[in-house]
Short mmCIF file of N, CA and C in Angstrom, two decimals:
data_model
loop_
_atom_site.label_atom_id
_atom_site.label_comp_id
_atom_site.label_asym_id
_atom_site.label_seq_id
_atom_site.Cartn_x
_atom_site.Cartn_y
_atom_site.Cartn_z
N TRP A 1387 16.45 21.90 -6.26
CA TRP A 1387 15.13 22.27 -6.73
C TRP A 1387 15.28 22.96 -8.06
N GLY A 1388 14.42 22.67 -8.98
CA GLY A 1388 14.43 23.33 -10.28
C GLY A 1388 14.12 22.35 -11.39
N PHE A 1389 14.21 22.86 -12.60
CA PHE A 1389 14.01 22.03 -13.78
C PHE A 1389 15.29 21.27 -14.05
N ARG A 1390 15.17 20.00 -14.44
CA ARG A 1390 16.32 19.23 -14.90
C ARG A 1390 16.15 19.02 -16.39
N PHE A 1391 17.26 19.08 -17.08
CA PHE A 1391 17.15 18.97 -18.53
C PHE A 1391 18.41 18.35 -19.10
N CYS A 1392 18.28 17.86 -20.32
CA CYS A 1392 19.41 17.37 -21.11
C CYS A 1392 19.49 18.24 -22.35
N HIS A 1393 20.68 18.45 -22.82
CA HIS A 1393 20.82 19.25 -24.03
C HIS A 1393 21.89 18.64 -24.92
N GLY A 1394 21.85 18.97 -26.15
CA GLY A 1394 22.82 18.47 -27.11
C GLY A 1394 22.13 17.98 -28.37
N ARG A 1395 22.86 17.15 -29.12
CA ARG A 1395 22.30 16.61 -30.36
C ARG A 1395 21.75 15.21 -30.14
N ASN A 1396 22.23 14.52 -29.15
CA ASN A 1396 21.78 13.15 -28.90
C ASN A 1396 21.22 13.05 -27.49
N PHE A 1397 20.29 12.17 -27.31
CA PHE A 1397 19.69 11.95 -26.00
C PHE A 1397 19.58 10.44 -25.81
N ALA A 1398 20.12 9.94 -24.75
CA ALA A 1398 20.09 8.50 -24.44
C ALA A 1398 20.68 7.68 -25.58
N GLY A 1399 21.74 8.18 -26.17
CA GLY A 1399 22.47 7.42 -27.18
C GLY A 1399 21.91 7.53 -28.58
N GLY A 1400 20.86 8.25 -28.82
CA GLY A 1400 20.31 8.36 -30.17
C GLY A 1400 19.66 9.71 -30.38
N THR A 1401 19.20 9.94 -31.59
CA THR A 1401 18.53 11.21 -31.86
C THR A 1401 17.08 11.11 -31.42
N LEU A 1402 16.52 12.22 -31.04
CA LEU A 1402 15.11 12.25 -30.63
C LEU A 1402 14.23 12.44 -31.84
N GLU A 1403 13.21 11.62 -31.92
CA GLU A 1403 12.28 11.71 -33.03
C GLU A 1403 11.49 13.01 -32.91
N GLY A 1404 11.37 13.73 -34.01
CA GLY A 1404 10.60 14.97 -34.03
C GLY A 1404 11.38 16.19 -33.61
N VAL A 1405 12.62 16.01 -33.16
CA VAL A 1405 13.44 17.16 -32.76
C VAL A 1405 14.31 17.53 -33.94
N PRO A 1406 14.25 18.79 -34.37
CA PRO A 1406 15.06 19.17 -35.53
C PRO A 1406 16.55 19.04 -35.23
N ALA A 1407 17.32 18.87 -36.30
CA ALA A 1407 18.77 18.77 -36.14
C ALA A 1407 19.29 20.05 -35.52
N GLY A 1408 20.34 19.93 -34.77
CA GLY A 1408 20.92 21.10 -34.11
C GLY A 1408 20.76 20.99 -32.61
N PRO A 1409 21.21 22.00 -31.90
CA PRO A 1409 21.14 21.95 -30.44
C PRO A 1409 19.68 21.99 -29.95
N PHE A 1410 19.41 21.28 -28.85
CA PHE A 1410 18.07 21.27 -28.28
C PHE A 1410 18.18 21.06 -26.78
N VAL A 1411 17.09 21.31 -26.09
CA VAL A 1411 16.98 21.08 -24.65
C VAL A 1411 15.73 20.25 -24.41
N VAL A 1412 15.87 19.20 -23.61
CA VAL A 1412 14.73 18.36 -23.24
C VAL A 1412 14.57 18.43 -21.72
N VAL A 1413 13.40 18.85 -21.28
CA VAL A 1413 13.11 18.89 -19.85
C VAL A 1413 12.81 17.47 -19.39
N THR A 1414 13.59 16.98 -18.43
CA THR A 1414 13.41 15.62 -17.93
C THR A 1414 12.68 15.59 -16.59
N HIS A 1415 12.78 16.64 -15.81
CA HIS A 1415 12.11 16.72 -14.51
C HIS A 1415 11.67 18.16 -14.28
N ALA A 1416 10.45 18.31 -13.80
CA ALA A 1416 9.93 19.64 -13.44
C ALA A 1416 9.78 19.69 -11.92
N PRO A 1417 10.04 20.84 -11.32
CA PRO A 1417 9.94 20.94 -9.86
C PRO A 1417 8.50 20.87 -9.37
N GLU A 1418 8.36 20.52 -8.10
CA GLU A 1418 7.05 20.50 -7.45
C GLU A 1418 6.98 21.63 -6.45
N VAL A 1419 5.80 22.22 -6.35
CA VAL A 1419 5.53 23.25 -5.35
C VAL A 1419 4.33 22.76 -4.55
N LEU A 1420 4.56 22.39 -3.30
CA LEU A 1420 3.49 21.88 -2.43
C LEU A 1420 2.70 20.76 -3.09
N GLY A 1421 3.40 19.84 -3.73
CA GLY A 1421 2.76 18.68 -4.34
C GLY A 1421 2.21 18.90 -5.74
N THR A 1422 2.37 20.09 -6.30
CA THR A 1422 1.90 20.37 -7.66
C THR A 1422 3.12 20.58 -8.55
N SER A 1423 3.22 19.78 -9.61
CA SER A 1423 4.36 19.90 -10.52
C SER A 1423 4.17 21.07 -11.47
N LEU A 1424 5.24 21.80 -11.68
CA LEU A 1424 5.23 22.81 -12.72
C LEU A 1424 5.28 22.08 -14.05
N ALA A 1425 4.61 22.61 -15.03
CA ALA A 1425 4.62 22.00 -16.36
C ALA A 1425 5.92 22.35 -17.06
N PRO A 1426 6.42 21.47 -17.93
CA PRO A 1426 7.64 21.82 -18.67
C PRO A 1426 7.51 23.14 -19.42
N GLY A 1427 6.30 23.47 -19.85
CA GLY A 1427 6.09 24.75 -20.53
C GLY A 1427 6.34 25.95 -19.62
N ASP A 1428 6.23 25.74 -18.29
CA ASP A 1428 6.50 26.83 -17.36
C ASP A 1428 7.96 27.26 -17.41
N LEU A 1429 8.83 26.35 -17.89
CA LEU A 1429 10.24 26.70 -18.03
C LEU A 1429 10.41 27.89 -18.97
N LYS A 1430 9.62 27.93 -20.04
CA LYS A 1430 9.70 29.06 -20.98
C LYS A 1430 9.39 30.38 -20.26
N ALA A 1431 8.36 30.37 -19.41
CA ALA A 1431 8.00 31.57 -18.68
C ALA A 1431 9.10 31.96 -17.69
N VAL A 1432 9.69 30.98 -17.02
CA VAL A 1432 10.77 31.25 -16.07
C VAL A 1432 11.96 31.87 -16.79
N VAL A 1433 12.31 31.30 -17.95
CA VAL A 1433 13.44 31.83 -18.73
C VAL A 1433 13.12 33.24 -19.22
N ALA A 1434 11.90 33.46 -19.72
CA ALA A 1434 11.52 34.79 -20.22
C ALA A 1434 11.57 35.83 -19.10
N GLU A 1435 11.10 35.46 -17.90
CA GLU A 1435 11.14 36.38 -16.77
C GLU A 1435 12.59 36.68 -16.38
N ALA A 1436 13.43 35.66 -16.40
CA ALA A 1436 14.84 35.86 -16.05
C ALA A 1436 15.53 36.76 -17.07
N GLU A 1437 15.22 36.55 -18.36
CA GLU A 1437 15.82 37.39 -19.40
C GLU A 1437 15.37 38.84 -19.28
N ALA A 1438 14.12 39.05 -18.87
CA ALA A 1438 13.59 40.40 -18.73
C ALA A 1438 14.07 41.06 -17.44
N GLY A 1439 14.74 40.31 -16.60
CA GLY A 1439 15.21 40.87 -15.34
C GLY A 1439 14.15 40.85 -14.26
N ALA A 1440 12.96 40.35 -14.59
CA ALA A 1440 11.87 40.32 -13.61
C ALA A 1440 12.10 39.25 -12.57
N GLY A 1441 12.94 38.27 -12.85
CA GLY A 1441 13.13 37.16 -11.94
C GLY A 1441 14.22 37.37 -10.91
N VAL A 1442 14.88 38.50 -10.94
CA VAL A 1442 15.97 38.74 -10.00
C VAL A 1442 15.41 38.91 -8.59
N GLY A 1443 15.77 38.00 -7.71
CA GLY A 1443 15.34 38.09 -6.33
C GLY A 1443 13.87 37.83 -6.11
N ALA A 1444 13.19 37.22 -7.06
CA ALA A 1444 11.76 36.97 -6.92
C ALA A 1444 11.45 35.54 -7.31
N PHE A 1445 10.31 35.06 -6.85
CA PHE A 1445 9.85 33.75 -7.26
C PHE A 1445 9.29 33.85 -8.68
N PRO A 1446 9.46 32.81 -9.48
CA PRO A 1446 8.82 32.81 -10.81
C PRO A 1446 7.31 32.89 -10.66
N SER A 1447 6.66 33.54 -11.62
CA SER A 1447 5.20 33.73 -11.53
C SER A 1447 4.47 32.39 -11.48
N ALA A 1448 4.99 31.36 -12.13
CA ALA A 1448 4.34 30.04 -12.09
C ALA A 1448 4.31 29.51 -10.65
N VAL A 1449 5.38 29.73 -9.90
CA VAL A 1449 5.44 29.30 -8.50
C VAL A 1449 4.46 30.12 -7.66
N LEU A 1450 4.45 31.43 -7.87
CA LEU A 1450 3.53 32.29 -7.11
C LEU A 1450 2.08 31.92 -7.37
N HIS A 1451 1.77 31.55 -8.62
CA HIS A 1451 0.40 31.15 -8.96
C HIS A 1451 -0.01 29.91 -8.17
N ILE A 1452 0.87 28.93 -8.10
CA ILE A 1452 0.56 27.70 -7.35
C ILE A 1452 0.41 28.01 -5.87
N LEU A 1453 1.31 28.84 -5.32
CA LEU A 1453 1.22 29.19 -3.90
C LEU A 1453 -0.09 29.91 -3.59
N ALA A 1454 -0.48 30.84 -4.46
CA ALA A 1454 -1.74 31.57 -4.26
C ALA A 1454 -2.93 30.61 -4.32
N PHE A 1455 -2.92 29.71 -5.28
CA PHE A 1455 -4.01 28.74 -5.43
C PHE A 1455 -4.12 27.87 -4.18
N LYS A 1456 -2.98 27.36 -3.70
CA LYS A 1456 -2.99 26.48 -2.53
C LYS A 1456 -3.44 27.25 -1.29
N ALA A 1457 -2.99 28.50 -1.15
CA ALA A 1457 -3.36 29.30 0.02
C ALA A 1457 -4.87 29.53 0.05
N CYS A 1458 -5.45 29.87 -1.09
CA CYS A 1458 -6.89 30.13 -1.13
C CYS A 1458 -7.70 28.85 -0.95
N ARG A 1459 -7.23 27.77 -1.52
CA ARG A 1459 -7.97 26.51 -1.47
C ARG A 1459 -8.13 26.03 -0.02
N ARG A 1460 -7.10 26.25 0.79
CA ARG A 1460 -7.12 25.76 2.17
C ARG A 1460 -7.61 26.80 3.18
N ALA A 1461 -7.94 27.98 2.72
CA ALA A 1461 -8.29 29.08 3.62
C ALA A 1461 -9.70 28.92 4.19
N VAL A 1462 -9.93 29.59 5.30
CA VAL A 1462 -11.27 29.68 5.87
C VAL A 1462 -12.13 30.48 4.90
N LYS A 1463 -13.32 29.99 4.63
CA LYS A 1463 -14.23 30.66 3.69
C LYS A 1463 -15.35 31.35 4.46
N PHE A 1464 -15.99 32.34 3.82
CA PHE A 1464 -17.15 32.99 4.42
C PHE A 1464 -18.19 31.92 4.71
N GLY A 1465 -18.74 31.95 5.90
CA GLY A 1465 -19.77 30.98 6.28
C GLY A 1465 -19.22 29.74 6.96
N ASP A 1466 -17.90 29.53 6.96
CA ASP A 1466 -17.33 28.38 7.67
C ASP A 1466 -17.53 28.57 9.17
N PRO A 1467 -18.01 27.54 9.87
CA PRO A 1467 -18.16 27.67 11.32
C PRO A 1467 -16.79 27.69 11.99
N LEU A 1468 -16.63 28.57 12.97
CA LEU A 1468 -15.39 28.66 13.73
C LEU A 1468 -15.71 28.65 15.22
N SER A 1469 -14.89 27.97 15.98
CA SER A 1469 -15.03 28.01 17.43
C SER A 1469 -14.47 29.34 17.93
N PRO A 1470 -14.79 29.74 19.16
CA PRO A 1470 -14.19 30.97 19.69
C PRO A 1470 -12.66 30.92 19.66
N ALA A 1471 -12.08 29.75 19.96
CA ALA A 1471 -10.62 29.64 19.91
C ALA A 1471 -10.12 29.78 18.47
N GLY A 1472 -10.87 29.21 17.52
CA GLY A 1472 -10.50 29.34 16.10
C GLY A 1472 -10.57 30.78 15.63
N MET A 1473 -11.60 31.51 16.09
CA MET A 1473 -11.72 32.93 15.73
C MET A 1473 -10.55 33.72 16.28
N ALA A 1474 -10.21 33.46 17.55
CA ALA A 1474 -9.09 34.18 18.17
C ALA A 1474 -7.79 33.88 17.44
N ARG A 1475 -7.58 32.61 17.08
CA ARG A 1475 -6.35 32.23 16.35
C ARG A 1475 -6.31 32.91 14.99
N LEU A 1476 -7.46 32.96 14.29
CA LEU A 1476 -7.53 33.60 12.98
C LEU A 1476 -7.19 35.09 13.09
N LEU A 1477 -7.77 35.77 14.06
CA LEU A 1477 -7.48 37.19 14.24
C LEU A 1477 -6.01 37.41 14.60
N HIS A 1478 -5.47 36.55 15.45
CA HIS A 1478 -4.05 36.66 15.81
C HIS A 1478 -3.16 36.48 14.58
N ASP A 1479 -3.47 35.48 13.76
CA ASP A 1479 -2.68 35.23 12.55
C ASP A 1479 -2.82 36.37 11.55
N LEU A 1480 -4.03 36.93 11.44
CA LEU A 1480 -4.23 38.05 10.51
C LEU A 1480 -3.39 39.26 10.90
N CYS A 1481 -3.18 39.45 12.21
CA CYS A 1481 -2.37 40.58 12.67
C CYS A 1481 -0.93 40.47 12.17
N ALA A 1482 -0.47 39.26 11.89
CA ALA A 1482 0.90 39.06 11.42
C ALA A 1482 1.02 39.19 9.91
N CYS A 1483 -0.11 39.32 9.20
CA CYS A 1483 -0.09 39.39 7.74
C CYS A 1483 0.24 40.79 7.25
N LYS A 1484 0.93 40.85 6.12
CA LYS A 1484 1.23 42.14 5.50
C LYS A 1484 -0.04 42.73 4.88
N PHE A 1485 -0.86 41.90 4.27
CA PHE A 1485 -2.12 42.33 3.66
C PHE A 1485 -3.25 41.46 4.21
N PRO A 1486 -3.73 41.75 5.42
CA PRO A 1486 -4.73 40.87 6.03
C PRO A 1486 -6.12 40.96 5.42
N PHE A 1487 -6.37 41.94 4.58
CA PHE A 1487 -7.73 42.15 4.07
C PHE A 1487 -7.91 41.66 2.64
N GLN A 1488 -6.96 40.87 2.14
CA GLN A 1488 -7.11 40.28 0.81
C GLN A 1488 -6.42 38.93 0.76
N CYS A 1489 -6.91 38.08 -0.12
CA CYS A 1489 -6.31 36.75 -0.27
C CYS A 1489 -5.06 36.86 -1.15
N ALA A 1490 -4.44 35.73 -1.38
CA ALA A 1490 -3.23 35.71 -2.20
C ALA A 1490 -3.49 36.16 -3.64
N HIS A 1491 -4.74 36.06 -4.09
CA HIS A 1491 -5.10 36.51 -5.44
C HIS A 1491 -5.52 37.98 -5.45
N GLY A 1492 -5.65 38.61 -4.28
CA GLY A 1492 -6.06 40.00 -4.20
C GLY A 1492 -7.54 40.19 -3.95
N ARG A 1493 -8.27 39.10 -3.74
CA ARG A 1493 -9.71 39.21 -3.47
C ARG A 1493 -9.92 39.60 -2.01
N PRO A 1494 -11.02 40.30 -1.71
CA PRO A 1494 -11.26 40.72 -0.32
C PRO A 1494 -11.48 39.54 0.61
N THR A 1495 -10.99 39.69 1.84
CA THR A 1495 -11.16 38.63 2.83
C THR A 1495 -12.00 39.11 4.01
N ILE A 1496 -12.60 40.27 3.88
CA ILE A 1496 -13.45 40.77 4.95
C ILE A 1496 -14.88 40.86 4.45
N TYR A 1497 -15.80 40.79 5.38
CA TYR A 1497 -17.21 40.84 5.02
C TYR A 1497 -17.90 41.82 5.97
N PRO A 1498 -18.50 42.86 5.43
CA PRO A 1498 -19.19 43.80 6.32
C PRO A 1498 -20.45 43.15 6.89
N PHE A 1499 -20.55 43.09 8.18
CA PHE A 1499 -21.73 42.47 8.76
C PHE A 1499 -22.58 43.44 9.57
N LEU A 1500 -22.14 44.67 9.74
CA LEU A 1500 -22.95 45.65 10.45
C LEU A 1500 -22.57 47.04 9.96
N CYS A 1501 -23.54 47.80 9.57
CA CYS A 1501 -23.31 49.17 9.12
C CYS A 1501 -23.06 50.05 10.34
N LEU A 1502 -21.94 50.74 10.36
CA LEU A 1502 -21.62 51.58 11.52
C LEU A 1502 -22.63 52.70 11.70
N GLY A 1503 -23.20 53.18 10.59
CA GLY A 1503 -24.23 54.21 10.70
C GLY A 1503 -25.42 53.71 11.50
N ALA A 1504 -25.83 52.48 11.23
CA ALA A 1504 -26.94 51.89 11.98
C ALA A 1504 -26.58 51.71 13.44
N LEU A 1505 -25.33 51.35 13.71
CA LEU A 1505 -24.89 51.19 15.08
C LEU A 1505 -24.93 52.53 15.82
N ARG A 1506 -24.51 53.60 15.15
CA ARG A 1506 -24.56 54.92 15.78
C ARG A 1506 -26.00 55.33 16.08
N ARG A 1507 -26.90 55.00 15.16
CA ARG A 1507 -28.31 55.35 15.38
C ARG A 1507 -28.90 54.55 16.55
N MET A 1508 -28.34 53.38 16.81
CA MET A 1508 -28.84 52.53 17.90
C MET A 1508 -28.22 52.89 19.25
N ARG A 1509 -27.23 53.76 19.25
CA ARG A 1509 -26.48 54.03 20.47
C ARG A 1509 -27.41 54.38 21.64
N HIS A 1510 -28.40 55.22 21.37
CA HIS A 1510 -29.30 55.61 22.46
C HIS A 1510 -30.10 54.42 23.00
N LYS A 1511 -30.43 53.45 22.14
CA LYS A 1511 -31.15 52.26 22.60
C LYS A 1511 -30.25 51.37 23.45
N LEU A 1512 -28.95 51.38 23.15
CA LEU A 1512 -28.02 50.49 23.84
C LEU A 1512 -27.63 51.01 25.22
N GLN A 1513 -27.66 52.33 25.39
CA GLN A 1513 -27.25 52.90 26.67
C GLN A 1513 -28.20 52.46 27.77
N GLY A 1514 -27.64 52.07 28.87
CA GLY A 1514 -28.44 51.66 30.02
C GLY A 1514 -28.93 50.23 29.95
N GLN A 1515 -28.66 49.52 28.88
CA GLN A 1515 -29.10 48.13 28.75
C GLN A 1515 -28.07 47.20 29.40
N THR A 1516 -28.53 46.04 29.80
CA THR A 1516 -27.61 45.02 30.30
C THR A 1516 -26.82 44.47 29.11
N ALA A 1517 -25.74 43.78 29.41
CA ALA A 1517 -24.90 43.21 28.35
C ALA A 1517 -25.71 42.26 27.47
N ASN A 1518 -26.54 41.42 28.08
CA ASN A 1518 -27.36 40.48 27.31
C ASN A 1518 -28.34 41.20 26.40
N ASN A 1519 -28.94 42.27 26.90
CA ASN A 1519 -29.88 43.04 26.08
C ASN A 1519 -29.15 43.72 24.92
N ARG A 1520 -27.94 44.23 25.17
CA ARG A 1520 -27.17 44.88 24.10
C ARG A 1520 -26.86 43.87 23.00
N VAL A 1521 -26.43 42.68 23.40
CA VAL A 1521 -26.13 41.63 22.42
C VAL A 1521 -27.39 41.29 21.63
N SER A 1522 -28.51 41.18 22.32
CA SER A 1522 -29.77 40.85 21.65
C SER A 1522 -30.15 41.93 20.64
N LEU A 1523 -30.04 43.21 21.04
CA LEU A 1523 -30.38 44.31 20.13
C LEU A 1523 -29.44 44.34 18.92
N LEU A 1524 -28.15 44.13 19.16
CA LEU A 1524 -27.19 44.13 18.04
C LEU A 1524 -27.45 42.95 17.11
N THR A 1525 -27.79 41.80 17.66
CA THR A 1525 -28.09 40.63 16.84
C THR A 1525 -29.32 40.88 15.98
N GLN A 1526 -30.34 41.49 16.57
CA GLN A 1526 -31.54 41.83 15.80
C GLN A 1526 -31.20 42.79 14.66
N ALA A 1527 -30.39 43.81 14.97
CA ALA A 1527 -30.01 44.79 13.94
C ALA A 1527 -29.23 44.11 12.83
N LEU A 1528 -28.35 43.20 13.20
CA LEU A 1528 -27.56 42.47 12.20
C LEU A 1528 -28.47 41.63 11.31
N CYS A 1529 -29.41 40.93 11.90
CA CYS A 1529 -30.34 40.10 11.11
C CYS A 1529 -31.17 40.95 10.17
N VAL A 1530 -31.63 42.10 10.63
CA VAL A 1530 -32.42 42.99 9.78
C VAL A 1530 -31.58 43.48 8.61
N GLN A 1531 -30.33 43.87 8.89
CA GLN A 1531 -29.46 44.35 7.81
C GLN A 1531 -29.16 43.26 6.80
N GLN A 1532 -28.89 42.05 7.28
CA GLN A 1532 -28.59 40.96 6.35
C GLN A 1532 -29.80 40.61 5.51
N ALA A 1533 -30.99 40.64 6.10
CA ALA A 1533 -32.20 40.36 5.33
C ALA A 1533 -32.42 41.44 4.28
N ALA A 1534 -32.18 42.69 4.65
CA ALA A 1534 -32.33 43.79 3.69
C ALA A 1534 -31.32 43.64 2.55
N ALA A 1535 -30.10 43.22 2.87
CA ALA A 1535 -29.08 43.04 1.83
C ALA A 1535 -29.47 41.91 0.89
N ARG A 1536 -30.02 40.81 1.43
CA ARG A 1536 -30.46 39.69 0.58
C ARG A 1536 -31.61 40.13 -0.31
N ASP A 1537 -32.55 40.88 0.25
CA ASP A 1537 -33.70 41.36 -0.54
C ASP A 1537 -33.24 42.28 -1.66
N ALA A 1538 -32.23 43.10 -1.38
CA ALA A 1538 -31.73 44.03 -2.39
C ALA A 1538 -31.05 43.30 -3.54
N GLN A 1539 -30.47 42.12 -3.25
CA GLN A 1539 -29.80 41.34 -4.30
C GLN A 1539 -30.80 40.68 -5.23
N GLY A 1540 -31.99 40.44 -4.74
CA GLY A 1540 -33.00 39.79 -5.58
C GLY A 1540 -32.83 38.29 -5.62
N PRO A 1541 -33.69 37.62 -6.41
CA PRO A 1541 -33.64 36.14 -6.47
C PRO A 1541 -32.44 35.64 -7.21
#
């Protein structure tokens, strides 16, 4: 895995047009990360990171960028329908994450759907209710809060 290149004064038995006289390097193959090829120009960034010592024991930033892009592109998005089994699997997988509350780019991955203050204020209404009634009251409170949030955002 990596960049493949040729170097020297001649390439394939002759001089390269447009390449100044003297030593040169020609990138012949660029590596792929999950089906996305790094651009030959990414080699400059990899070399610069290695020279600066930033690349010791780390992935090149070009590789990390592709991994982050692919991770976000395939991720569950807000509003995606999930089955109960899918929700359980998602929560289980999030427990194994080092940073479960942000995506690979650092964006938040959680969405507040109920204000705890409102829940505390409803506590007296919930006491003594059946499970179905509690769910109904919480659903109503959630709908009211979401409508208020949409109204606050404006058109």
